[in-house]
């Protein structure tokens, strides 16, 4: 499962990513589940919005998670 949001970064994030004032970022939060539907991994990624392209492949059919 992934959630992607756009926002203005906090000052520390802006400095670490070497962004200009007011430049937005994308925050991607991902949770991976095992076959028993238990969360096994969580990731949070922060990326400059103007330098990213997100691509998702969506397969229709029976769910992998139940």
Coordinates of C-alpha atoms in Angstrom, one line a residue:
X1 CA 0.0 0.0 0.0
X2 CA 1.3 3.4 -0.9
X3 CA 0.2 6.9 -0.1
X4 CA 1.7 9.9 -1.9
X5 CA 1.2 13.5 -0.8
X6 CA 2.6 16.8 -2.0
X7 CA 3.7 19.5 0.5
X8 CA 6.1 22.3 1.2
X9 CA 9.1 20.7 3.1
X10 CA 10.2 21.7 6.6
X11 CA 13.4 23.8 6.7
X12 CA 15.6 20.9 7.6
X13 CA 14.2 18.8 4.7
X14 CA 14.6 21.7 2.3
X15 CA 18.3 22.1 3.3
X16 CA 19.0 18.4 3.0
X17 CA 17.4 18.2 -0.4
X18 CA 19.0 21.5 -1.5
X19 CA 15.6 22.9 -2.6
X20 CA 14.7 26.5 -3.3
X21 CA 12.2 28.3 -1.0
X22 CA 8.7 27.2 -1.7
X23 CA 9.7 24.2 -3.8
X24 CA 7.3 21.3 -3.0
X25 CA 8.2 17.7 -2.2
X26 CA 6.4 14.4 -2.6
X27 CA 6.2 12.2 0.5
X28 CA 5.6 8.6 -0.3
X29 CA 4.7 6.3 2.5
X30 CA 4.7 2.6 1.7
X31 CA 3.7 -0.4 3.8
X32 CA 4.4 -4.0 2.6
X33 CA 2.4 -7.0 3.9
X34 CA 3.1 -10.7 4.1
X35 CA 0.7 -13.4 2.9
X36 CA -1.0 -13.3 6.3
X37 CA -1.8 -9.6 5.8
X38 CA 0.7 -8.6 8.5
X39 CA 2.8 -5.5 7.9
X40 CA 6.4 -6.4 7.5
X41 CA 8.0 -3.3 6.1
X42 CA 7.3 0.5 6.2
X43 CA 9.2 3.1 4.2
X44 CA 8.9 6.9 4.0
X45 CA 10.5 8.7 1.1
X46 CA 10.8 12.4 0.5
X47 CA 11.6 13.6 -3.0
X48 CA 11.7 16.9 -4.8
X49 CA 8.4 17.1 -6.7
X50 CA 9.9 18.7 -9.8
X51 CA 12.4 16.0 -10.3
X52 CA 10.2 12.9 -10.0
X53 CA 7.9 10.8 -12.1
X54 CA 5.8 8.2 -10.4
X55 CA 4.6 5.2 -12.4
X56 CA 2.2 2.6 -11.2
X57 CA 1.2 -0.6 -12.9
X58 CA -2.3 -1.8 -11.7
X59 CA -3.4 -5.3 -12.3
X60 CA -7.1 -6.1 -12.2
X61 CA -8.2 -9.5 -10.9
X62 CA -8.1 -11.4 -7.7
X63 CA -6.4 -9.5 -4.8
X64 CA -3.0 -10.7 -3.7
X65 CA -3.9 -9.6 -0.1
X66 CA -7.2 -11.5 0.2

